[in-house]
PDB file of N, CA and C in Angstrom:
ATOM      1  N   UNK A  14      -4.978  10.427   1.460  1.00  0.00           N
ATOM      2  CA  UNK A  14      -5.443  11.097   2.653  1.00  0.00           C
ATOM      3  C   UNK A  14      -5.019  10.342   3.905  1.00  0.00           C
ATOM      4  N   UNK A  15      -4.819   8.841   3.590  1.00  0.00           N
ATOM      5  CA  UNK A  15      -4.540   8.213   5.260  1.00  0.00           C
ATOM      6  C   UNK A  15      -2.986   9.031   5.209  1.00  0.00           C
ATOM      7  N   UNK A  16      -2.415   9.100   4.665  1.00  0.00           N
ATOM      8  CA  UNK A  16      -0.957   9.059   5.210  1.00  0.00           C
ATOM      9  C   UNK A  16      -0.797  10.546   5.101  1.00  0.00           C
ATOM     10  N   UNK A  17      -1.329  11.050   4.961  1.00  0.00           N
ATOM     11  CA  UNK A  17      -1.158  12.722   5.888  1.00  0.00           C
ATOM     12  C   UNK A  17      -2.078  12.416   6.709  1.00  0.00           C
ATOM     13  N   UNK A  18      -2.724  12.037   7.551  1.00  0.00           N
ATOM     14  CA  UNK A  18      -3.322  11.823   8.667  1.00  0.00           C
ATOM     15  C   UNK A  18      -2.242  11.152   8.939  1.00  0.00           C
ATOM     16  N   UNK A  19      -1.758   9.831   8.902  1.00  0.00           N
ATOM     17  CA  UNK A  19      -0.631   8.982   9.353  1.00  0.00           C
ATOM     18  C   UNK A  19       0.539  10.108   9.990  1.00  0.00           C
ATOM     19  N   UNK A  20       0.851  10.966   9.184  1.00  0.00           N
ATOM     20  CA  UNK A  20       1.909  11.826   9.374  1.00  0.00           C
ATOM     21  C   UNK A  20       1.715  13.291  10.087  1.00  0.00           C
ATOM     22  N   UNK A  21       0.199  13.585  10.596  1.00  0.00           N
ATOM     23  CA  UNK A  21      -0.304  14.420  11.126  1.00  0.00           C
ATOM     24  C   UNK A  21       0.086  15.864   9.524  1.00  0.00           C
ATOM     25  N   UNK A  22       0.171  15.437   8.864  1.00  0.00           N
ATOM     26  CA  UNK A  22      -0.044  16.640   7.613  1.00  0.00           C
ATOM     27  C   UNK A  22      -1.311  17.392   7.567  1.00  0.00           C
ATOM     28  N   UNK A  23      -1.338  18.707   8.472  1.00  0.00           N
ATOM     29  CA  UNK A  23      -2.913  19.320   8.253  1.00  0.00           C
ATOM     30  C   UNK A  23      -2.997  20.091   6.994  1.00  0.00           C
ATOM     31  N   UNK A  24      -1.407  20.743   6.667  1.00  0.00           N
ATOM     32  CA  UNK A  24      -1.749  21.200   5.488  1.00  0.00           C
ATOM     33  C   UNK A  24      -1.548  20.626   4.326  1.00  0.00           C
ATOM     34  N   UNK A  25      -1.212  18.960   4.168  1.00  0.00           N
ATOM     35  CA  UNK A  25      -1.353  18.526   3.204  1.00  0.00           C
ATOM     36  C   UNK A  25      -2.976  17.886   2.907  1.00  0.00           C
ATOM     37  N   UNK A  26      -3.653  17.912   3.764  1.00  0.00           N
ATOM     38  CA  UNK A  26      -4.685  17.748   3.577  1.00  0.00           C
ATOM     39  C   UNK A  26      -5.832  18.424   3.125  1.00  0.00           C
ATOM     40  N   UNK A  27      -5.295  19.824   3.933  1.00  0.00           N
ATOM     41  CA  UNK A  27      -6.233  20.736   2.916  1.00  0.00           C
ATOM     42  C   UNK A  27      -6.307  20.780   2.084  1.00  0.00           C
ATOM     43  N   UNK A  28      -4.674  20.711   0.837  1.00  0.00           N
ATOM     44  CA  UNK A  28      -4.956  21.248  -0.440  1.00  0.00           C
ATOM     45  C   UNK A  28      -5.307  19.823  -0.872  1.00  0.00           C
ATOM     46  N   UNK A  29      -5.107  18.776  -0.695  1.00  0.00           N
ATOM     47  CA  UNK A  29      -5.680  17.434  -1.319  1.00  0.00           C
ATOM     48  C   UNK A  29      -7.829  18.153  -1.181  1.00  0.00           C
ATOM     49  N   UNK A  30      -8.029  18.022  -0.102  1.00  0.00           N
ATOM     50  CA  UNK A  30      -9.507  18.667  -0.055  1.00  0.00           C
ATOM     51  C   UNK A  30      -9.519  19.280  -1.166  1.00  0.00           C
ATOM     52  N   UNK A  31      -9.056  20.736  -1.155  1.00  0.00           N
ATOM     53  CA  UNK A  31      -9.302  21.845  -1.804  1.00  0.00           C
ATOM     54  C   UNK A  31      -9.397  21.539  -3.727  1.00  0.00           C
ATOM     55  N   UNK A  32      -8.156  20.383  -4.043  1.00  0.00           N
ATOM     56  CA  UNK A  32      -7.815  20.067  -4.971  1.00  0.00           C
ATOM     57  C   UNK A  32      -9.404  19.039  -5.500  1.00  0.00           C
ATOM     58  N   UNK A  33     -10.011  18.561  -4.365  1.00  0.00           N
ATOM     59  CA  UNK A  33     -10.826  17.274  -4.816  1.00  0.00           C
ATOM     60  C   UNK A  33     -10.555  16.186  -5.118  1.00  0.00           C
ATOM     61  N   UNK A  34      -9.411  16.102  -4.343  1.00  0.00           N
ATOM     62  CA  UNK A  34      -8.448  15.211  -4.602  1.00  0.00           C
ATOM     63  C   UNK A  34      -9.063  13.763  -3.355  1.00  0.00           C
ATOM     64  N   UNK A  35      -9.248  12.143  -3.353  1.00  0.00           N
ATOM     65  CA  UNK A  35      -8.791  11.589  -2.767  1.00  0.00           C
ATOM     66  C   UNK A  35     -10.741  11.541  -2.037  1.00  0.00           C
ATOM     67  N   UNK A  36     -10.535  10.237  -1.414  1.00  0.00           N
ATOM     68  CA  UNK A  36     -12.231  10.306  -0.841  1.00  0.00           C
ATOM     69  C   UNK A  36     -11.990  10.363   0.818  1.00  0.00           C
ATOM     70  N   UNK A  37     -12.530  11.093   1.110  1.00  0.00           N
ATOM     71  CA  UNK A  37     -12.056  11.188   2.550  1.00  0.00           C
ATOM     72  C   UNK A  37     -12.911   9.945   3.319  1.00  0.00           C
ATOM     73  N   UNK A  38     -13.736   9.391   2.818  1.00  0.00           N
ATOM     74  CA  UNK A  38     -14.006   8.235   3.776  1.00  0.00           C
ATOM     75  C   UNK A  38     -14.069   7.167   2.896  1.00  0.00           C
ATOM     76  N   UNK A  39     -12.668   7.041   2.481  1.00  0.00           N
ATOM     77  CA  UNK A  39     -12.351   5.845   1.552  1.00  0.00           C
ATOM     78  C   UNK A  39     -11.581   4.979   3.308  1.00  0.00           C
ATOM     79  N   UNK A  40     -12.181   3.908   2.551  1.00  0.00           N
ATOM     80  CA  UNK A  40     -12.034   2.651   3.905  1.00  0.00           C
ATOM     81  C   UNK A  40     -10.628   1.632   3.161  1.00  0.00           C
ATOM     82  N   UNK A  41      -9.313   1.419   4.226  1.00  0.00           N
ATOM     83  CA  UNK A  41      -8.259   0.627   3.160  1.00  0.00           C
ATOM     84  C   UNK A  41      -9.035  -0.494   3.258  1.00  0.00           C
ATOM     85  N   UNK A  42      -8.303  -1.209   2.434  1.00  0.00           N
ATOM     86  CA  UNK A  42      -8.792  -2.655   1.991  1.00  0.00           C
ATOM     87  C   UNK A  42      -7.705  -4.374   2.813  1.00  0.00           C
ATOM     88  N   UNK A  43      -6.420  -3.180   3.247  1.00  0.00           N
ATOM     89  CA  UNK A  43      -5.789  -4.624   4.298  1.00  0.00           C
ATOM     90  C   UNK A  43      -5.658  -3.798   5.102  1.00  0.00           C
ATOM     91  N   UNK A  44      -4.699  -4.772   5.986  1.00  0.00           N
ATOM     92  CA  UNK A  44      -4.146  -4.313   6.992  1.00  0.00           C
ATOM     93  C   UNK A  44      -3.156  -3.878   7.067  1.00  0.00           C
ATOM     94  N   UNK A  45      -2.108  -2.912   7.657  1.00  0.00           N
ATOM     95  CA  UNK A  45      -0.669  -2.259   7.431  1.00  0.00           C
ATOM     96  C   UNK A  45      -0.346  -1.934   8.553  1.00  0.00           C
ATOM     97  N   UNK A  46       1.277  -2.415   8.318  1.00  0.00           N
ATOM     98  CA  UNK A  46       1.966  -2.022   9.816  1.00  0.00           C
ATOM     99  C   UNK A  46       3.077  -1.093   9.183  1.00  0.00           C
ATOM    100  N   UNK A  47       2.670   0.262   9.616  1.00  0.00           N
ATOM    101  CA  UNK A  47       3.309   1.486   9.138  1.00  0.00           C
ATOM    102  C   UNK A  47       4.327   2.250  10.776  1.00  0.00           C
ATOM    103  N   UNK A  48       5.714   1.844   9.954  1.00  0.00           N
ATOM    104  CA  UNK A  48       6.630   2.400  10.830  1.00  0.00           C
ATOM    105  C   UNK A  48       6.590   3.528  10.891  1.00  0.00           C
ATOM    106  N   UNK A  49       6.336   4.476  12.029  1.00  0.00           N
ATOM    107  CA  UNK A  49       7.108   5.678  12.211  1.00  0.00           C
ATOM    108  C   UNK A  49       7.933   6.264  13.320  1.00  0.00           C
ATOM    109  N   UNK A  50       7.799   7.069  14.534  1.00  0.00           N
ATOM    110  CA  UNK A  50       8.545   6.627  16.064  1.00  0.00           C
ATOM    111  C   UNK A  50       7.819   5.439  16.402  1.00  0.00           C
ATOM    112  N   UNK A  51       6.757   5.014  16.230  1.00  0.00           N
ATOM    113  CA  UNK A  51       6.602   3.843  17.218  1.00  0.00           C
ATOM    114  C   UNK A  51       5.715   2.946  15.431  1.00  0.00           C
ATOM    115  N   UNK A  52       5.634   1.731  15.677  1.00  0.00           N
ATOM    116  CA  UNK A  52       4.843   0.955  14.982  1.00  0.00           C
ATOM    117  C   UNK A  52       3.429   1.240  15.228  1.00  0.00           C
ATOM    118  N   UNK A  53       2.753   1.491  13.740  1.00  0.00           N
ATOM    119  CA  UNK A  53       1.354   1.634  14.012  1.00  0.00           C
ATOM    120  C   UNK A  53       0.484   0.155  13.255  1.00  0.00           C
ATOM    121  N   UNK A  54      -0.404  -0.054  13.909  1.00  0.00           N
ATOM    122  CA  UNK A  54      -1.211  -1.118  12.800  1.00  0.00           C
ATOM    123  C   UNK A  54      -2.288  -0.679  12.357  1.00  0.00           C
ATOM    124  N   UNK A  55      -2.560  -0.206  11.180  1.00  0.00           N
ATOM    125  CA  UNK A  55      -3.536  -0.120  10.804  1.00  0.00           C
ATOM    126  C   UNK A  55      -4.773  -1.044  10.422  1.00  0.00           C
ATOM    127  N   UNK A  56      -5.646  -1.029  10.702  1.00  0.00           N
ATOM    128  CA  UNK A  56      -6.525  -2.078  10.649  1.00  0.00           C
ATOM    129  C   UNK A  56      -7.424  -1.752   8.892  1.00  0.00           C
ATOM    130  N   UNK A  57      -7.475  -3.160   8.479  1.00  0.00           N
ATOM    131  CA  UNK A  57      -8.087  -2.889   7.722  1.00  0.00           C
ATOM    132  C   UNK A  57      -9.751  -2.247   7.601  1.00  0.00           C
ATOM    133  N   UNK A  58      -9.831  -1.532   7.033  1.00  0.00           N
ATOM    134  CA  UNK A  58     -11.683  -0.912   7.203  1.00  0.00           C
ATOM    135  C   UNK A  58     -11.393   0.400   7.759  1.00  0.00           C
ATOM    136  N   UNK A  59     -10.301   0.945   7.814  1.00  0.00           N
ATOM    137  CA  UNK A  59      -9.705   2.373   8.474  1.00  0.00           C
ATOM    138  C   UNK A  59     -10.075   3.371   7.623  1.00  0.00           C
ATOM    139  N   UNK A  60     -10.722   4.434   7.941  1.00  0.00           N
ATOM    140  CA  UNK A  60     -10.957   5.459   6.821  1.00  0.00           C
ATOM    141  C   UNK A  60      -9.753   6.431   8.036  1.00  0.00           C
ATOM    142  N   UNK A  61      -9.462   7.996   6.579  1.00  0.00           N
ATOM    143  CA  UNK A  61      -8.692   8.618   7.050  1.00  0.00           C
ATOM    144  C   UNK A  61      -8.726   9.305   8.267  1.00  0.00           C
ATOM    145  N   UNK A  62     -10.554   9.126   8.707  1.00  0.00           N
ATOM    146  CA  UNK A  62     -10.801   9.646  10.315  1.00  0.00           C
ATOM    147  C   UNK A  62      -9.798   8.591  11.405  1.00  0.00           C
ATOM    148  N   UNK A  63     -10.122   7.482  11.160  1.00  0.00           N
ATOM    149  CA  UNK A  63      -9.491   6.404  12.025  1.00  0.00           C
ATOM    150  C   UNK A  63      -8.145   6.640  11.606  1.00  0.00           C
ATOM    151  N   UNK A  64      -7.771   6.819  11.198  1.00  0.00           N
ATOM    152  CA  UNK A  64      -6.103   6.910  11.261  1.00  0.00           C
ATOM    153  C   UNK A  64      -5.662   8.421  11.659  1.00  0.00           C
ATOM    154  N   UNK A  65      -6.023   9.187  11.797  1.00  0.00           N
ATOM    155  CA  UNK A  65      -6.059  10.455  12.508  1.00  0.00           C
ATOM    156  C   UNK A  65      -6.132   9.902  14.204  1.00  0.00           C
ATOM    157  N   UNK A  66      -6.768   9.442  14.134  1.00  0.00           N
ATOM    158  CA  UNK A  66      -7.657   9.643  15.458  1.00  0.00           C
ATOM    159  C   UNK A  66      -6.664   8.562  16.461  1.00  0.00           C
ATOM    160  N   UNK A  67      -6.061   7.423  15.777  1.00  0.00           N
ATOM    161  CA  UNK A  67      -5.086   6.458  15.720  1.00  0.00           C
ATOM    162  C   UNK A  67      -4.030   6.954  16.207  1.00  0.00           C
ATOM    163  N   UNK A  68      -3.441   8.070  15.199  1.00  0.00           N
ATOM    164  CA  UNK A  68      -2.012   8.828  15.885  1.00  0.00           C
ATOM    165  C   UNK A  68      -2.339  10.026  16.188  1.00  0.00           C
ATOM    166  N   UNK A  69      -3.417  10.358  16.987  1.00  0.00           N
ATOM    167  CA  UNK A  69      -3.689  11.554  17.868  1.00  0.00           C
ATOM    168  C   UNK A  69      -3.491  12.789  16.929  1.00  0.00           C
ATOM    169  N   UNK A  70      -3.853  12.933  15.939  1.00  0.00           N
ATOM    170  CA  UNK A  70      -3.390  14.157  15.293  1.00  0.00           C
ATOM    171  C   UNK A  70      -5.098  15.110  14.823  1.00  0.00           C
ATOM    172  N   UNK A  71      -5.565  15.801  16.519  1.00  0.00           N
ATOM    173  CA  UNK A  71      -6.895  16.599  16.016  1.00  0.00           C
ATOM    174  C   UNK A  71      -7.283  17.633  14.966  1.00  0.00           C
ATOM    175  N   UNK A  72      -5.464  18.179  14.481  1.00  0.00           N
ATOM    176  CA  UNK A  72      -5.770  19.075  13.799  1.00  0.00           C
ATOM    177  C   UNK A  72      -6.254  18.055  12.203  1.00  0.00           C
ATOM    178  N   UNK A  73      -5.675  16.959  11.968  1.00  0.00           N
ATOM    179  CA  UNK A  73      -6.692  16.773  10.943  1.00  0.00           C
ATOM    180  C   UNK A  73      -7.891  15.826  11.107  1.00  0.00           C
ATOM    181  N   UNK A  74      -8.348  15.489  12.604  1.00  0.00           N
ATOM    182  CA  UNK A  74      -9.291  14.863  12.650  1.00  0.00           C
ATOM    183  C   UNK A  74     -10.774  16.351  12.746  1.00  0.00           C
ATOM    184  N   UNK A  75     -10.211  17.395  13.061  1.00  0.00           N
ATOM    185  CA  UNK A  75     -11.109  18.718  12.734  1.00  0.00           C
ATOM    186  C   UNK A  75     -11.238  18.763  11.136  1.00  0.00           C
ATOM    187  N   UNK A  76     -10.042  19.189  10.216  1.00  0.00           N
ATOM    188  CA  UNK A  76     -10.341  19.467   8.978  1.00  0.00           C
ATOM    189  C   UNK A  76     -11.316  18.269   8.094  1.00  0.00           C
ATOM    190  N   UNK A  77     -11.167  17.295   8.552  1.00  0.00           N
ATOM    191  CA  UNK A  77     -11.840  15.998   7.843  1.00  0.00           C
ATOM    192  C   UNK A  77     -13.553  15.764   8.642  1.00  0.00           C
ATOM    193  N   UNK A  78     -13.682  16.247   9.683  1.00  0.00           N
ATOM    194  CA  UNK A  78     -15.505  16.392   9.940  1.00  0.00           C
ATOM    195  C   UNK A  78     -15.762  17.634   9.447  1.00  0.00           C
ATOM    196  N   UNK A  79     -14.592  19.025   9.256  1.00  0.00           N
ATOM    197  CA  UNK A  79     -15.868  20.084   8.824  1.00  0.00           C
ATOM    198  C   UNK A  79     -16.086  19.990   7.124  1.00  0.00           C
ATOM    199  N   UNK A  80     -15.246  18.899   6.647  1.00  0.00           N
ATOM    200  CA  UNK A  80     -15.442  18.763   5.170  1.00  0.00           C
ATOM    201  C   UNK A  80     -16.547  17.667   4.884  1.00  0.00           C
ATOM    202  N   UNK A  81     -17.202  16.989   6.528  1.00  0.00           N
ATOM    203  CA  UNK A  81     -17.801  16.010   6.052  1.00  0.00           C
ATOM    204  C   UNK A  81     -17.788  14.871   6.432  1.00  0.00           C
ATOM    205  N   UNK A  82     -16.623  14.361   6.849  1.00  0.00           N
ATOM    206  CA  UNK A  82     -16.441  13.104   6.807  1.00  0.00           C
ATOM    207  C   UNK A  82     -16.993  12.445   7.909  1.00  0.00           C
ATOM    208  N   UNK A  83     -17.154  11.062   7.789  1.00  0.00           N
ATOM    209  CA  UNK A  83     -18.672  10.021   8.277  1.00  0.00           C
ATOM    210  C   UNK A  83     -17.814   9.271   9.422  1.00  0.00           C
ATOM    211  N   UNK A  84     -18.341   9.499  10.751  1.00  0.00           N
ATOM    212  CA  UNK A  84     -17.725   9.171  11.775  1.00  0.00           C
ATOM    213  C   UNK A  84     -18.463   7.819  12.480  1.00  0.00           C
ATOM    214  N   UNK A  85     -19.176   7.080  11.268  1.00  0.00           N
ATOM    215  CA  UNK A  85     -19.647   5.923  11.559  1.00  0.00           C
ATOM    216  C   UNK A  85     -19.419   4.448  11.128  1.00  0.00           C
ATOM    217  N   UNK A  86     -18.564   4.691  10.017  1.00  0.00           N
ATOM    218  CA  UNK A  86     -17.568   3.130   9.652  1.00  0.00           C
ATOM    219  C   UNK A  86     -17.143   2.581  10.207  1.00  0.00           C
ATOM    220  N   UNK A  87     -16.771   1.596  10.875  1.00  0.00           N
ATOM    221  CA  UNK A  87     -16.229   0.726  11.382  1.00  0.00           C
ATOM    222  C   UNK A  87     -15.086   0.207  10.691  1.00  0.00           C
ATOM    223  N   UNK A  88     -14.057  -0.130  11.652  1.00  0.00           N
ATOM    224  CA  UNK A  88     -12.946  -0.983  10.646  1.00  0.00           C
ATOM    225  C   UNK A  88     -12.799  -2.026  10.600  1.00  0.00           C
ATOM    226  N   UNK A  89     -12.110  -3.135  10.686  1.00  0.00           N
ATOM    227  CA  UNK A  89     -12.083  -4.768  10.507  1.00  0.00           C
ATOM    228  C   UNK A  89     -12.429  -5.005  12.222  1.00  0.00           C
ATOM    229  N   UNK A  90     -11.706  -4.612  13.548  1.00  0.00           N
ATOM    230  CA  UNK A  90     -12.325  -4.462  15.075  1.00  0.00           C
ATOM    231  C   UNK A  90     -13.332  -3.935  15.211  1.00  0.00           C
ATOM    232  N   UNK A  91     -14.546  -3.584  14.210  1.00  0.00           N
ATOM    233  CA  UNK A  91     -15.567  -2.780  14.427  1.00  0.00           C
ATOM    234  C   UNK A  91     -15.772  -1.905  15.621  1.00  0.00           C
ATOM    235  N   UNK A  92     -14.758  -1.109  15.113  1.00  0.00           N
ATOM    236  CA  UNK A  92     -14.363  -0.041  15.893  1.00  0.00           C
ATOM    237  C   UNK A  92     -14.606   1.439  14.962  1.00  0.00           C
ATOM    238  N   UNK A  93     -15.539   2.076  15.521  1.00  0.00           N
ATOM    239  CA  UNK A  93     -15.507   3.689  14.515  1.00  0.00           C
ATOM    240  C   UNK A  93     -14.787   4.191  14.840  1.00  0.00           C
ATOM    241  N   UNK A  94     -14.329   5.536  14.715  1.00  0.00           N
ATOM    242  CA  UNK A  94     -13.231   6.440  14.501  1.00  0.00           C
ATOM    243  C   UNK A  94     -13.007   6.817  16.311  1.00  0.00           C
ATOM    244  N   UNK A  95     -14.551   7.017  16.453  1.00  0.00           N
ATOM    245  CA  UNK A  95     -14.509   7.640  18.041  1.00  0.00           C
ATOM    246  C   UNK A  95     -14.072   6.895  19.111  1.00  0.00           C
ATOM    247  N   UNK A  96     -13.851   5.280  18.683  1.00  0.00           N
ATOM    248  CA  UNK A  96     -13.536   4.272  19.570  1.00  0.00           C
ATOM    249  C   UNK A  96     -12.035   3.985  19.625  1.00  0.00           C
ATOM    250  N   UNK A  97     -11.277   4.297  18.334  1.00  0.00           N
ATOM    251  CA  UNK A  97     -10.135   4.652  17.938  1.00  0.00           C
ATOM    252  C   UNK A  97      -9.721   5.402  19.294  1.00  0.00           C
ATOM    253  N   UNK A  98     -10.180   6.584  18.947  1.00  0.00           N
ATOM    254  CA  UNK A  98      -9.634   8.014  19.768  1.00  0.00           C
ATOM    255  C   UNK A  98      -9.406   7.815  21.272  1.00  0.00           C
ATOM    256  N   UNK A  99     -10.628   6.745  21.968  1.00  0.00           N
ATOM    257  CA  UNK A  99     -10.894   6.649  22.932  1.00  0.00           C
ATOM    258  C   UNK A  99      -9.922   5.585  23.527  1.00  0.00           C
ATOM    259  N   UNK A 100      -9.745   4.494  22.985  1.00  0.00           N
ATOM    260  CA  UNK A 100      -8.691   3.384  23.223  1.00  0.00           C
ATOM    261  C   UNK A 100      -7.490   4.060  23.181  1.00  0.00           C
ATOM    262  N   UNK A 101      -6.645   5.274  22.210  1.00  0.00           N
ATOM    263  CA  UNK A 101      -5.624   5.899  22.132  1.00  0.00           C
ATOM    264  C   UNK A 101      -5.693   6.951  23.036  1.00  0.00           C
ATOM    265  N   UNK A 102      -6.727   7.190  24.026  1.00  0.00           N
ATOM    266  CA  UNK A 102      -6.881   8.633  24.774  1.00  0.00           C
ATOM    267  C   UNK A 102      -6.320   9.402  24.374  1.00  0.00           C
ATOM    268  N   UNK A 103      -6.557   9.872  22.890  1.00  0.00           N
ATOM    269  CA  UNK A 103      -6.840  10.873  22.072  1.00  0.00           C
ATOM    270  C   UNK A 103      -8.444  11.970  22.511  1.00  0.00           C
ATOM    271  N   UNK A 104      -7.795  12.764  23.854  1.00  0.00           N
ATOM    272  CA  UNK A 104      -8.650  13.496  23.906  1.00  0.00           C
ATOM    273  C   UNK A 104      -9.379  14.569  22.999  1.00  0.00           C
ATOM    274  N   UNK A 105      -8.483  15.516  22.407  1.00  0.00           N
ATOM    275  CA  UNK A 105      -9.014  16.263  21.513  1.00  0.00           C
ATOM    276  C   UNK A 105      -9.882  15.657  20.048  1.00  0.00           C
ATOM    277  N   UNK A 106      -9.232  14.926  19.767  1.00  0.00           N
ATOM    278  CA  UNK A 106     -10.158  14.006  19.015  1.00  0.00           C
ATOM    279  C   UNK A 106     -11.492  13.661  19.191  1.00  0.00           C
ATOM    280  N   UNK A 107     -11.358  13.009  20.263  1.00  0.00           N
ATOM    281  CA  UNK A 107     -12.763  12.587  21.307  1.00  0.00           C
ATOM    282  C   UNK A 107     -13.735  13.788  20.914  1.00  0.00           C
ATOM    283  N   UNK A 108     -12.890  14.991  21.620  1.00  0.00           N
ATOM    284  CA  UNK A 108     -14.141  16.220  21.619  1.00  0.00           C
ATOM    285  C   UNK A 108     -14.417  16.217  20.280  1.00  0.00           C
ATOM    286  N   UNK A 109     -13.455  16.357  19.117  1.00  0.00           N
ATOM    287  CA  UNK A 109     -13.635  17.082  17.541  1.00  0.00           C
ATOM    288  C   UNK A 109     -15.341  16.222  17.368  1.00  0.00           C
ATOM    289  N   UNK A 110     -15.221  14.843  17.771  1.00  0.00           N
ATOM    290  CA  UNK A 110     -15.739  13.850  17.033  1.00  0.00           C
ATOM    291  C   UNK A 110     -17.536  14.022  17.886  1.00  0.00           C
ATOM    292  N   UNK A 111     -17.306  14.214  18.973  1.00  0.00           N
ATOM    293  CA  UNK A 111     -18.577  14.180  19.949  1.00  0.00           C
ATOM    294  C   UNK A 111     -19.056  15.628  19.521  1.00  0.00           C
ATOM    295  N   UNK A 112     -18.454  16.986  18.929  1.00  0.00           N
ATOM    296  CA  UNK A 112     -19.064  18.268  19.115  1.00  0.00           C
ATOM    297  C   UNK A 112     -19.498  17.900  17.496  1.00  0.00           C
ATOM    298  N   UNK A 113     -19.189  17.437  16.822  1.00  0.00           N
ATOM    299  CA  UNK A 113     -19.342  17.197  15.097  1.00  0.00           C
ATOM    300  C   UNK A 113     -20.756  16.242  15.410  1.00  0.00           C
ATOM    301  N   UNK A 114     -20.611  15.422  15.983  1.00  0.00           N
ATOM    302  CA  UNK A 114     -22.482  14.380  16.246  1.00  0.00           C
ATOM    303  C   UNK A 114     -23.419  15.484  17.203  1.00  0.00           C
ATOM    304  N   UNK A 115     -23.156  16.165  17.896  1.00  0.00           N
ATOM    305  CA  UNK A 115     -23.937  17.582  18.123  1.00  0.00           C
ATOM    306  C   UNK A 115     -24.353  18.586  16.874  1.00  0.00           C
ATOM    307  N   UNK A 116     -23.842  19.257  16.338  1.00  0.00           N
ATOM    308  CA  UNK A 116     -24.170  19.947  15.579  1.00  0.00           C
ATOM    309  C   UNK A 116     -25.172  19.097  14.797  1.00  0.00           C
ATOM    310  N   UNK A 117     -24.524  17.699  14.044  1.00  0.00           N
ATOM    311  CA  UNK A 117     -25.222  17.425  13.110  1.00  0.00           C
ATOM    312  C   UNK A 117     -26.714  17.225  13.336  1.00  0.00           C
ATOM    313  N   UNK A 118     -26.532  16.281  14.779  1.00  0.00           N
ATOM    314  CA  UNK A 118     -28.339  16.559  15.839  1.00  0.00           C
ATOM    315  C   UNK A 118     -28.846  17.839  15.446  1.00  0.00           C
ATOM    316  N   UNK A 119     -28.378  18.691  15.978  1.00  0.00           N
ATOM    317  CA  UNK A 119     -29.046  20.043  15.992  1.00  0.00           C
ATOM    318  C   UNK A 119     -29.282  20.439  14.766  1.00  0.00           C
ATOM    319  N   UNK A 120     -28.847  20.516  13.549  1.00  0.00           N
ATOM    320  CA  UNK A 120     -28.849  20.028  12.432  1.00  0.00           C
ATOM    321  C   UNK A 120     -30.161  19.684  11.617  1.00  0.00           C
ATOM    322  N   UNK A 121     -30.445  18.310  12.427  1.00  0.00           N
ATOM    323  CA  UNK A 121     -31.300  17.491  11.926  1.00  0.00           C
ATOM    324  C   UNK A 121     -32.776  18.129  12.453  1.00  0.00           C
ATOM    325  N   UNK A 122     -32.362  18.858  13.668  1.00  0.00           N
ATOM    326  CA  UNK A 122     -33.960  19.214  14.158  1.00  0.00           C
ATOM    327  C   UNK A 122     -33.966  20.709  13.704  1.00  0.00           C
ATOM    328  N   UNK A 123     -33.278  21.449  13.147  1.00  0.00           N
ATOM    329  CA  UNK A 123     -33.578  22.520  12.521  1.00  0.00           C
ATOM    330  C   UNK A 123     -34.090  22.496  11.116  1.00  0.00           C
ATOM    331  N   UNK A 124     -34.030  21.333  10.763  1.00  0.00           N
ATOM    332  CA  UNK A 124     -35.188  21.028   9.342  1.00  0.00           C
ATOM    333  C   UNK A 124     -36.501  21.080   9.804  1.00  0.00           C
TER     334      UNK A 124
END
């Protein structure tokens, strides 16, 4: 799942989802410096939100909160996903990530 986020793959991500394939808030375990137009570093403690959110790619930082995924891990900079987005002024991200902690509020008080 990081590296279709890495690669902005929205539709490889779906069918990995769809398949049940892969943990979407699996956290890596080092650190990686993944070439693509520009050098990225991935930090270790990155789940596939943070690496979305890393190379600006909202369309799968959307598919990965409406399946769920936990926008509160931190990575080795104890940095969550939303702090990611924000240091990369990854706007759309920003929003995916701030309207996804709304709902879930609203959410919580409709129990």
């Amino acid at each position: 799942m990081h590296m279709a986020c890495l690669w902005g793959r929205a539709d490889l991500l779906r069918m990995l989802l769809a398949a049940g394939l892969g943990d979407l808030n699996a956290q890596t375990t080092k650190r990686a410096v993944l070439r693509t137009n520009t050098s990225w570093l991935i930090p270790s403690g990155s789940t596939p939100l943070h690496v979305a959110c890393q190379c600006d790619f909202p369309d799968c930082v959307e598919i990965l909160l409406a399946h769920g995924a936990d926008t509160s891990p931190e990575d080795e900079n104890k940095q969550t996903a939303r702090a990611v987005a924000e240091d990369n002024d990854s706007i759309e991200c920003q929003e995916f990530i701030e309207q996804s902690s709304v709902t879930a509020s609203v959410q919580k008080l409709a129990i």
